[in-house]
Short mmCIF file of C-alpha atoms and ligand atoms in Angstrom, two decimals:
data_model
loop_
_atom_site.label_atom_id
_atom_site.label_comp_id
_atom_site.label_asym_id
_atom_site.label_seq_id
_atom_site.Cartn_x
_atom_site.Cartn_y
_atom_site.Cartn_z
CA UNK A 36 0.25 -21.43 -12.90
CA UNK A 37 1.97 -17.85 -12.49
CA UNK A 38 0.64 -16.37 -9.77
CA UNK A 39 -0.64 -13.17 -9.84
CA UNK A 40 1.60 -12.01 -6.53
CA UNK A 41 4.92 -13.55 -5.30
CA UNK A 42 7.00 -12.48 -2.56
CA UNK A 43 10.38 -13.02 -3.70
CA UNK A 44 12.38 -15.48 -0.68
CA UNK A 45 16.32 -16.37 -1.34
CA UNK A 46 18.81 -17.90 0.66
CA UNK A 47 19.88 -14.71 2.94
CA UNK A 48 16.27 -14.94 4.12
CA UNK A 49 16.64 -17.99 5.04
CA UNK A 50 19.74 -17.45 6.71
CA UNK A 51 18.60 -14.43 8.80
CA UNK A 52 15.64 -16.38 10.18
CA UNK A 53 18.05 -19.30 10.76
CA UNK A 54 20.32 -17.08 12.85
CA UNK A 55 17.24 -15.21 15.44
CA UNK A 56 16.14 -18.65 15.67
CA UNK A 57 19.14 -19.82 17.19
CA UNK A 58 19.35 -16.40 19.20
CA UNK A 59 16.15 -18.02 21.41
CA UNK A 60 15.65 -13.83 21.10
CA UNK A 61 12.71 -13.77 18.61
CA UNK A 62 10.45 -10.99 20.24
CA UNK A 63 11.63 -7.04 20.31
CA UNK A 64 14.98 -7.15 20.07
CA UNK A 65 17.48 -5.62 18.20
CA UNK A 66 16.61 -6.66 14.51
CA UNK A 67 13.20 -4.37 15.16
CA UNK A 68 15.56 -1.01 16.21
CA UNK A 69 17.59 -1.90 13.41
CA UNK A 70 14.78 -2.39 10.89
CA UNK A 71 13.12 1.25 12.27
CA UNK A 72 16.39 3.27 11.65
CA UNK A 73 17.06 1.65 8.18
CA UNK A 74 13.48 2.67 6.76
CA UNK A 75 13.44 6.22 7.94
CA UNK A 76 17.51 6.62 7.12
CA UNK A 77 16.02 5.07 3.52
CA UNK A 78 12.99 7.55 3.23
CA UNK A 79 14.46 10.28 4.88
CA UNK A 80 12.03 10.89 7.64
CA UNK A 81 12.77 11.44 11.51
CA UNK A 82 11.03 8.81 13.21
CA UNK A 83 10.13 5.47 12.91
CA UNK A 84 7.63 2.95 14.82
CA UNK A 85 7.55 -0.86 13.67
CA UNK A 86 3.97 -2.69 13.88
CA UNK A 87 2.64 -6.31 13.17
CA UNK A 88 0.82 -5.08 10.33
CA UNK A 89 0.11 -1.69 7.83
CA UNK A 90 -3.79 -1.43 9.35
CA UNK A 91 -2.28 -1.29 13.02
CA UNK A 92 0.20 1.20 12.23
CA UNK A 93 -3.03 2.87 10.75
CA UNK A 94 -4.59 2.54 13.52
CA UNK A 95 -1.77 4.10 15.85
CA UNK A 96 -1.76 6.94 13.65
CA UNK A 97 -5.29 7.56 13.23
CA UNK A 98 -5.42 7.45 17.33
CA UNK A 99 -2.16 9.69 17.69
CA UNK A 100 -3.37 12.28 15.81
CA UNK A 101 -6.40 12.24 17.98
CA UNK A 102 -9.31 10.91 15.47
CA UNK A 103 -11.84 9.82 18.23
CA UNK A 104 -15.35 8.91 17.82
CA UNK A 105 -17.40 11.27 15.23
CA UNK A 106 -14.62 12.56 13.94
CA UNK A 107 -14.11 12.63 9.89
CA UNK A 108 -11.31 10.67 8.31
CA UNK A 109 -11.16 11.28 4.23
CA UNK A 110 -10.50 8.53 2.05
CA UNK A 111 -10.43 7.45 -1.63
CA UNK A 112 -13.05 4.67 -2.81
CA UNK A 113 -10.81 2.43 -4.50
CA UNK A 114 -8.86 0.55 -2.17
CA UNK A 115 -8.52 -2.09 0.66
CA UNK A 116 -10.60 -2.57 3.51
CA UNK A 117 -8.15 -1.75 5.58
CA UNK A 118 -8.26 1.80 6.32
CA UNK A 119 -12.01 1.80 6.49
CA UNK A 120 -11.35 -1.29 9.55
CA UNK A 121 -8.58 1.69 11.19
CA UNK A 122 -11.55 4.18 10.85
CA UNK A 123 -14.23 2.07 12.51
CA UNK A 124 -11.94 0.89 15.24
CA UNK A 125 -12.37 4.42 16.15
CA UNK A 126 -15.77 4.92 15.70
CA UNK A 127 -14.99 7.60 13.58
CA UNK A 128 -16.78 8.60 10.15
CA UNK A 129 -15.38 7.48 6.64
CA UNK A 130 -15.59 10.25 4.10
CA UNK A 131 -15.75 7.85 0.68
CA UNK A 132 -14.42 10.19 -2.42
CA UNK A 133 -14.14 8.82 -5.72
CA UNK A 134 -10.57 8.86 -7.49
CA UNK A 135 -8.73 10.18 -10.33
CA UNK A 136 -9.27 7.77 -13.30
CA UNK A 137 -5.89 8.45 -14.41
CA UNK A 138 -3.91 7.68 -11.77
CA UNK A 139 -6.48 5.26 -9.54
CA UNK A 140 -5.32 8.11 -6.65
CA UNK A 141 -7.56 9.90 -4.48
CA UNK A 142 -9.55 12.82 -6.25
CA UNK A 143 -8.56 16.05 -5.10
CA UNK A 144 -11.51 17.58 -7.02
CA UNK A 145 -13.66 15.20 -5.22
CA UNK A 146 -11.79 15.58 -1.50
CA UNK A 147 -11.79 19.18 -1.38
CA UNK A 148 -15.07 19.88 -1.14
CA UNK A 149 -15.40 17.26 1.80
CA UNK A 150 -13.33 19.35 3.91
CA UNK A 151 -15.16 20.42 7.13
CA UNK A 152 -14.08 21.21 10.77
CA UNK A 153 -15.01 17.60 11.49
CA UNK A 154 -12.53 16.02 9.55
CA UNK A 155 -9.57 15.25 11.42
CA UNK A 156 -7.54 13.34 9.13
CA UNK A 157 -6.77 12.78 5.26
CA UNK A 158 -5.51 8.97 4.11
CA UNK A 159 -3.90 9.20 0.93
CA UNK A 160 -2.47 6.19 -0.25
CA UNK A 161 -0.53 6.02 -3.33
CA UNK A 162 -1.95 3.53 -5.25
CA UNK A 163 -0.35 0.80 -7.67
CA UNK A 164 3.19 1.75 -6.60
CA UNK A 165 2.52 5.97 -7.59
CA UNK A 166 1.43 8.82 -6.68
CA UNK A 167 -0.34 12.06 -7.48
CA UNK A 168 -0.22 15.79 -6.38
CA UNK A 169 0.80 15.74 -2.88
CA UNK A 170 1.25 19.66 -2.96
CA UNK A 171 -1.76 19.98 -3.07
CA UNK A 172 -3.45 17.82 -0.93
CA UNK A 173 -1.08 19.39 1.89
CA UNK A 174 -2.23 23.17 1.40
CA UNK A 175 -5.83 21.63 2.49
CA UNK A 176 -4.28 22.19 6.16
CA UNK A 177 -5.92 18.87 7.29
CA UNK A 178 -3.21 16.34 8.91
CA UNK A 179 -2.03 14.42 5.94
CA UNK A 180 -1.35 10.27 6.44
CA UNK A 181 0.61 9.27 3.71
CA UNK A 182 -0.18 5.18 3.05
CA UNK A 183 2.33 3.93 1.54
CA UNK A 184 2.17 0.12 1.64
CA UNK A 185 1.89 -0.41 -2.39
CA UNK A 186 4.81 2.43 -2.93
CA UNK A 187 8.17 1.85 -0.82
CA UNK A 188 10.86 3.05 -2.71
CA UNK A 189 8.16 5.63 -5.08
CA UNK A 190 9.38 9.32 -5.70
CA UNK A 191 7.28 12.31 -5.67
CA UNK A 192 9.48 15.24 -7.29
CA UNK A 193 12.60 12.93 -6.48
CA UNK A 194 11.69 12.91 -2.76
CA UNK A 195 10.49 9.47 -1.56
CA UNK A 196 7.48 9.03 -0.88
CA UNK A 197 6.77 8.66 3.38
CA UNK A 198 7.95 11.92 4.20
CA UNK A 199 5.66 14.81 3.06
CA UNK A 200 2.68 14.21 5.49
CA UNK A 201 2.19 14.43 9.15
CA UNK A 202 3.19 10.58 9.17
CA UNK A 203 3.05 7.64 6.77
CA UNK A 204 2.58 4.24 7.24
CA UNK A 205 4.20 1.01 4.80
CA UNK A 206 2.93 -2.61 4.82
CA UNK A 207 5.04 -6.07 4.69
CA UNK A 208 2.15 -8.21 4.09
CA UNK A 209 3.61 -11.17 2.29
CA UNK A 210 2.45 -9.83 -1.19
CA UNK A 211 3.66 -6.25 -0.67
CA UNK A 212 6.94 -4.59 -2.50
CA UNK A 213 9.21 -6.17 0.10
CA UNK A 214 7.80 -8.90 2.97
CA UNK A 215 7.97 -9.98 6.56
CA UNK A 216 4.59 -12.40 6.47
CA UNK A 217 2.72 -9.41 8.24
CA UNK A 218 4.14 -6.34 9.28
CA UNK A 219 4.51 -2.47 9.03
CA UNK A 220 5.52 0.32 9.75
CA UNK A 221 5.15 4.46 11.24
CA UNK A 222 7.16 7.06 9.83
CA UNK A 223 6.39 10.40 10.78
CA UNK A 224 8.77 13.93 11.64
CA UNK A 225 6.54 15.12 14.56
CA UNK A 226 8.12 14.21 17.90
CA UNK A 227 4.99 14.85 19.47
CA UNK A 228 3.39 12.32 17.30
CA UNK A 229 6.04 10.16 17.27
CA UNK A 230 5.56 9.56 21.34
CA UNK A 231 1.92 9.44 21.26
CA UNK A 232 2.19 6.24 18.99
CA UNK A 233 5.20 4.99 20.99
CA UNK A 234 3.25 5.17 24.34
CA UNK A 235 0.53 3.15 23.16
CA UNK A 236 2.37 0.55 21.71
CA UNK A 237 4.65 -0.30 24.86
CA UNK A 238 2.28 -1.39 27.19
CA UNK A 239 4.25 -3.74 29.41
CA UNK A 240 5.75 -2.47 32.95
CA UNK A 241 4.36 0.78 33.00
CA UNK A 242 2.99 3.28 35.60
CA UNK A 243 0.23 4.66 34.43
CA UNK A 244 -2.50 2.57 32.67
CA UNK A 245 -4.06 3.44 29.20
CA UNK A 246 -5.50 0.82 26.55
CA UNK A 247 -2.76 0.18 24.71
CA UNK A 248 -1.83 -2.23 21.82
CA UNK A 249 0.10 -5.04 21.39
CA UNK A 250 0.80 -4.40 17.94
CA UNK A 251 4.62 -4.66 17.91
CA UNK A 252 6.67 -6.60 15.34
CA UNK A 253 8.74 -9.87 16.62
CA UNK A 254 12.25 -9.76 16.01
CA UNK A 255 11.68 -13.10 13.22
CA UNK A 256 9.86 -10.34 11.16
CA UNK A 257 12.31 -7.77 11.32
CA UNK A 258 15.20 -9.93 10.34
CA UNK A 259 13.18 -10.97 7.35
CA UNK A 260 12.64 -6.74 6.84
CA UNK A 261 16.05 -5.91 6.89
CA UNK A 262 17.03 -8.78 4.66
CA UNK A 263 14.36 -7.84 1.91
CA UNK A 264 14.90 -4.01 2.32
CA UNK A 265 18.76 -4.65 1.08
CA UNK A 266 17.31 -6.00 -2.24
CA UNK A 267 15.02 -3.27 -2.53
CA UNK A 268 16.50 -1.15 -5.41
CA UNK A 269 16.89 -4.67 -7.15
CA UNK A 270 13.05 -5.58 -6.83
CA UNK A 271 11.84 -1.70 -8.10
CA UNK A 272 14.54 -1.76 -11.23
CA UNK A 273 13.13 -5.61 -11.56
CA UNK A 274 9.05 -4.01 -11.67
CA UNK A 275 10.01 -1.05 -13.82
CA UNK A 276 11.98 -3.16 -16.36
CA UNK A 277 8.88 -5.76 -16.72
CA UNK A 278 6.22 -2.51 -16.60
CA UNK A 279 8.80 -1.12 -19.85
CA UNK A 280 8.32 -4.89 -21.52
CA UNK A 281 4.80 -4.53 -21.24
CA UNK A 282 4.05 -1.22 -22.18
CA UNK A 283 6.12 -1.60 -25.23
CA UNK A 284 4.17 -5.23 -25.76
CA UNK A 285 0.53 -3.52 -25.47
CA UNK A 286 1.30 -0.04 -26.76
CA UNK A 287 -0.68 -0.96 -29.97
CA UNK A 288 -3.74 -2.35 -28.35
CA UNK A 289 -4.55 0.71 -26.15
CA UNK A 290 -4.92 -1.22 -23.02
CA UNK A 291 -2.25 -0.31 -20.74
CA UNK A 292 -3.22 3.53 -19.21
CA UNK A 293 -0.03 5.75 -19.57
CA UNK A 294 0.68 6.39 -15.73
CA UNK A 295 3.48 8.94 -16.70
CA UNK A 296 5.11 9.01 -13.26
CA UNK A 297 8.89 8.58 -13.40
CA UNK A 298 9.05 7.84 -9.62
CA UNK A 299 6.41 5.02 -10.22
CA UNK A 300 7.49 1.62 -8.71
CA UNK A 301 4.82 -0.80 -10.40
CA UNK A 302 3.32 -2.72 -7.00
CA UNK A 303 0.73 -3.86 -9.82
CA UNK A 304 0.47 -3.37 -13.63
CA UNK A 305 -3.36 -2.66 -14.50
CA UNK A 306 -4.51 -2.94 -17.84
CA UNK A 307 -8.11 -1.40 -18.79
CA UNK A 308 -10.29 -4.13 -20.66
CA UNK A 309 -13.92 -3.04 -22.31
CA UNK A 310 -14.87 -6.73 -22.51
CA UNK A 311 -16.16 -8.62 -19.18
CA UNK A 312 -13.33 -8.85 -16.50
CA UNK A 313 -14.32 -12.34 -15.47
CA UNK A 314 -14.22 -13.75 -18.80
CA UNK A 315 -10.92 -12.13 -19.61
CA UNK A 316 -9.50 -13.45 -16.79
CA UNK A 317 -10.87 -16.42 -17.28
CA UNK A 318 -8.64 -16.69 -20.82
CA UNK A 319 -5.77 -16.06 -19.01
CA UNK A 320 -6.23 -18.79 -16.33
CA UNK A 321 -6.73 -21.24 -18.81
CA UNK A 322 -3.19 -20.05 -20.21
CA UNK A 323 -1.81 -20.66 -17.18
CA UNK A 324 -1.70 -17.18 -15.99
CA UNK A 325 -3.42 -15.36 -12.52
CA UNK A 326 -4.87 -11.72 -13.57
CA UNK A 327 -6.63 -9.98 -10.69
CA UNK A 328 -8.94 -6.77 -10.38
CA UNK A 329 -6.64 -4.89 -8.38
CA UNK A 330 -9.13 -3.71 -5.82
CA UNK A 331 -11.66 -6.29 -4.65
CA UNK A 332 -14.46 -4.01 -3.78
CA UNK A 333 -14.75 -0.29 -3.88
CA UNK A 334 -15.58 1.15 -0.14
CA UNK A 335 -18.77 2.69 -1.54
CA UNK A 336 -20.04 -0.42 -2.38
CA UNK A 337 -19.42 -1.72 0.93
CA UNK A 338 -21.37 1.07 2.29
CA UNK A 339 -24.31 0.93 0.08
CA UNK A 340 -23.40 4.47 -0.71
CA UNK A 341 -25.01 5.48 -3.89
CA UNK A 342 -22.81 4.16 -7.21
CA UNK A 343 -22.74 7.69 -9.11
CA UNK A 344 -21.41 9.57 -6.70
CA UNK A 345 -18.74 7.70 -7.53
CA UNK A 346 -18.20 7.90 -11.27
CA UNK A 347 -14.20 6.81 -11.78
CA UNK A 348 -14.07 4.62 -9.05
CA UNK A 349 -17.34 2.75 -11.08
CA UNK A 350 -15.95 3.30 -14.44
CA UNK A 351 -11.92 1.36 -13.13
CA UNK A 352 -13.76 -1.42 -11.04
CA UNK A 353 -15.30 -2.30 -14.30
CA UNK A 354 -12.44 -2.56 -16.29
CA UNK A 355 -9.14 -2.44 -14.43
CA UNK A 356 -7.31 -5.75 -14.78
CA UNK A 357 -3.83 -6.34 -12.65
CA UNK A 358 -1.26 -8.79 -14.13
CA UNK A 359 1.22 -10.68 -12.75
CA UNK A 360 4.24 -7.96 -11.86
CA UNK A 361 6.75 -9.26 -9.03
CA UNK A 362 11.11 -9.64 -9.59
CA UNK A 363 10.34 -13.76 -8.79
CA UNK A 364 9.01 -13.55 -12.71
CA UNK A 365 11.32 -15.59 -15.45
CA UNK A 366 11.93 -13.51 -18.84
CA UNK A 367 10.54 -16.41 -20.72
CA UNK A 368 7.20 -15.59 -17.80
CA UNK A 369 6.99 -12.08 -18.63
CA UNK A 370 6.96 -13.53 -22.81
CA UNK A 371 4.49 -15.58 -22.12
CA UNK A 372 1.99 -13.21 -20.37
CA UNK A 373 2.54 -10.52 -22.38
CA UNK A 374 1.45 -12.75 -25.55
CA UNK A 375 -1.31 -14.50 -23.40
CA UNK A 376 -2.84 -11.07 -22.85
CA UNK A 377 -2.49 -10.09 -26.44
CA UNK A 378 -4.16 -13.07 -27.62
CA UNK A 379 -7.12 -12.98 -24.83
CA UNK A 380 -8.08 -9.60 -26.33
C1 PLP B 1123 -1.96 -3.74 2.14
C2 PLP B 1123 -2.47 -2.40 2.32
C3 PLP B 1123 -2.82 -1.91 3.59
C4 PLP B 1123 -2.86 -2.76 4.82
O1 PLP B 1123 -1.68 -3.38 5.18
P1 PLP B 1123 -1.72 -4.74 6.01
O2 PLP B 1123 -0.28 -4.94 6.38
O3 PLP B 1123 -2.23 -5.81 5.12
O4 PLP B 1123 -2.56 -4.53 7.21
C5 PLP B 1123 -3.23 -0.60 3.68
N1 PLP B 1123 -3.32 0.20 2.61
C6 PLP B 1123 -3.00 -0.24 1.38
C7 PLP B 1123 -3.09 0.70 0.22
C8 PLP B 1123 -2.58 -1.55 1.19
O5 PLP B 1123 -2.30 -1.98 -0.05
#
């Protein structure tokens, strides 16, 4: 079976973890400092914070930007749990807006008119491994929070992606562009913001008492980070090389949606299918091959909010399809689901 997601593990990786092991020095130590200053040296951003996973560091954000209970957070429809979990941790209010049906991004039609005094925060995250108008979204004058766990290593006008809002956060989840099990990671250029998240994150020997979180990454994790974030350039060239095979594969069947983003990294590959997802997958398991939607269930769903208020967001869940798209993949793999798809149609 090919797997629809594969973190890609060689023998430096398991060399690294051999070598902290043997350290006996496997919590904060000096593979996390060293993992910080090598993401925000790679993005270009001032500051860095490591976490145990993306939704914490969402979480730190969210709470060092001051989102507190009532408060409006913006967000797109079509994504993960996750930053609905970072809202509601807060007690704060999710603002569901549908997306752009081209790009699976946040609508800015849709999030513009949501903008009220009450909303204290805007979560964009760049879905699929790309992006949309970020310009724009900034000249709303509503803090920006840049999620970038499907798009490490993505360009926006050449600039990449982590640096335009007032902080970003990436995710190493094990299926994510590059892996430490869990894991992730603050960026942000504010030095005020930068020690709010700090504070609550180091919450041992201290004088003053807060609730704070233990949501730091262990040294293991960051070893793993720094290891995978070496390879990086070799995993996106790897994605956009297998995105070119199958574009060129499918461009006379009209299912793959022209993203048109040069600084696109291809976390997933969606393909649009106007016959039943289930059954279409279904083909392709029997071929051997694991096809996904690429969003479980839209956040309006979850809500019970009402379905055509959300038009796109619908209109993708219904037909977007994600195939197998990781560097792990064999040429003669990337043949073989390329014709697989072609024949399931
Ligand atoms: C994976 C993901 C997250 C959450 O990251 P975790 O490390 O799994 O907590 C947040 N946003 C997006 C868009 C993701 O894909």
């Amino acid at each position: 079976m090919i797997g629809h997601s594969r973190p890609t593990i060689g023998n430096s990786d398991w060399k690294i973890l051999q070598k902290v092991l043997s350290s006996a020095r496997l919590c904060e130590n000096g593979c996390v400092r060293g993992l910080e200053r090598r993401l925000k040296a790679f993005i270009g951003a001032r500051f860095a914070l490591a976490a145990n996973s993306g939704t914490s560091a969402l979480h730190l954000i969210l709470l060092g930007l001051g989102v507190t209970r009532g408060d409006r957070v913006l967000i797109p429809s079509y994504v993960c749990s996750s930053l609905l979990n970072a809202i509601m941790y807060l007690q704060a209010k999710p603002v569901v807006c549908d997306i752009d049906a081209h790009n699976y991004n946040l609508s800015f039609a849709a999030a513009r008119p949501k903008i009220t005094k009450k909303v204290k925060a805007i979560i964009l995250p760049y879905m699929f491994g790309g992006t949309t108008d970020i310009d724009k979204f900034l000249e709303l004058g509503v803090p920006l929070v840049e999620d970038c766990a499907q798009s490490l290593g993505a360009t926006y006008r050449g600039k990449r992606l982590g640096g335009f809002g007032a902080a970003s956060l990436f995710s190493f989840y094990a299926t994510k562009v590059i892996t430490t099990g869990q894991g992730g990671m603050i960026l942000t250029n504010s030095p005020a913001l930068f020690s709010r998240v700090k504070n609550l994150i180091e919450y041992d020997e201290r004088q003053d008492y807060i609730v704070r979180y233990n949501y730091k990454m262990t040294d293991l994790q960051a070893a793993l980070g720094l290891v995978q974030l070496k390879q990086l350039n070799g995993f996106i060239a790897k994605r956009r090389a297998i995105a070119r095979y199958y574009d060129r594969a499918f461009s006379r069947y009209g299912i793959s949606v022209a993203v048109n983003d040069p600084g696109h990294i291809y976390y997933r590959y969606v393909i649009r299918i106007n016959s039943p997802l289930k059954q279409f997958a279904g083909r392709l398991r029997k071929k051997g091959i694991e096809a996904k939607p690429p969003v479980f269930m839209p956040l309006h769903r979850y809500l019970g909010l009402e379905r055509k208020l959300f038009p796109n967001t619908e209109e993708v869940f219904k037909t977007a399809l994600s195939l197998p798209i990781y560097p792990a993949l064999t040429a003669s793999q990337i043949k073989l689901i390329a014709r697989s798809v072609i024949e399931a149609l």
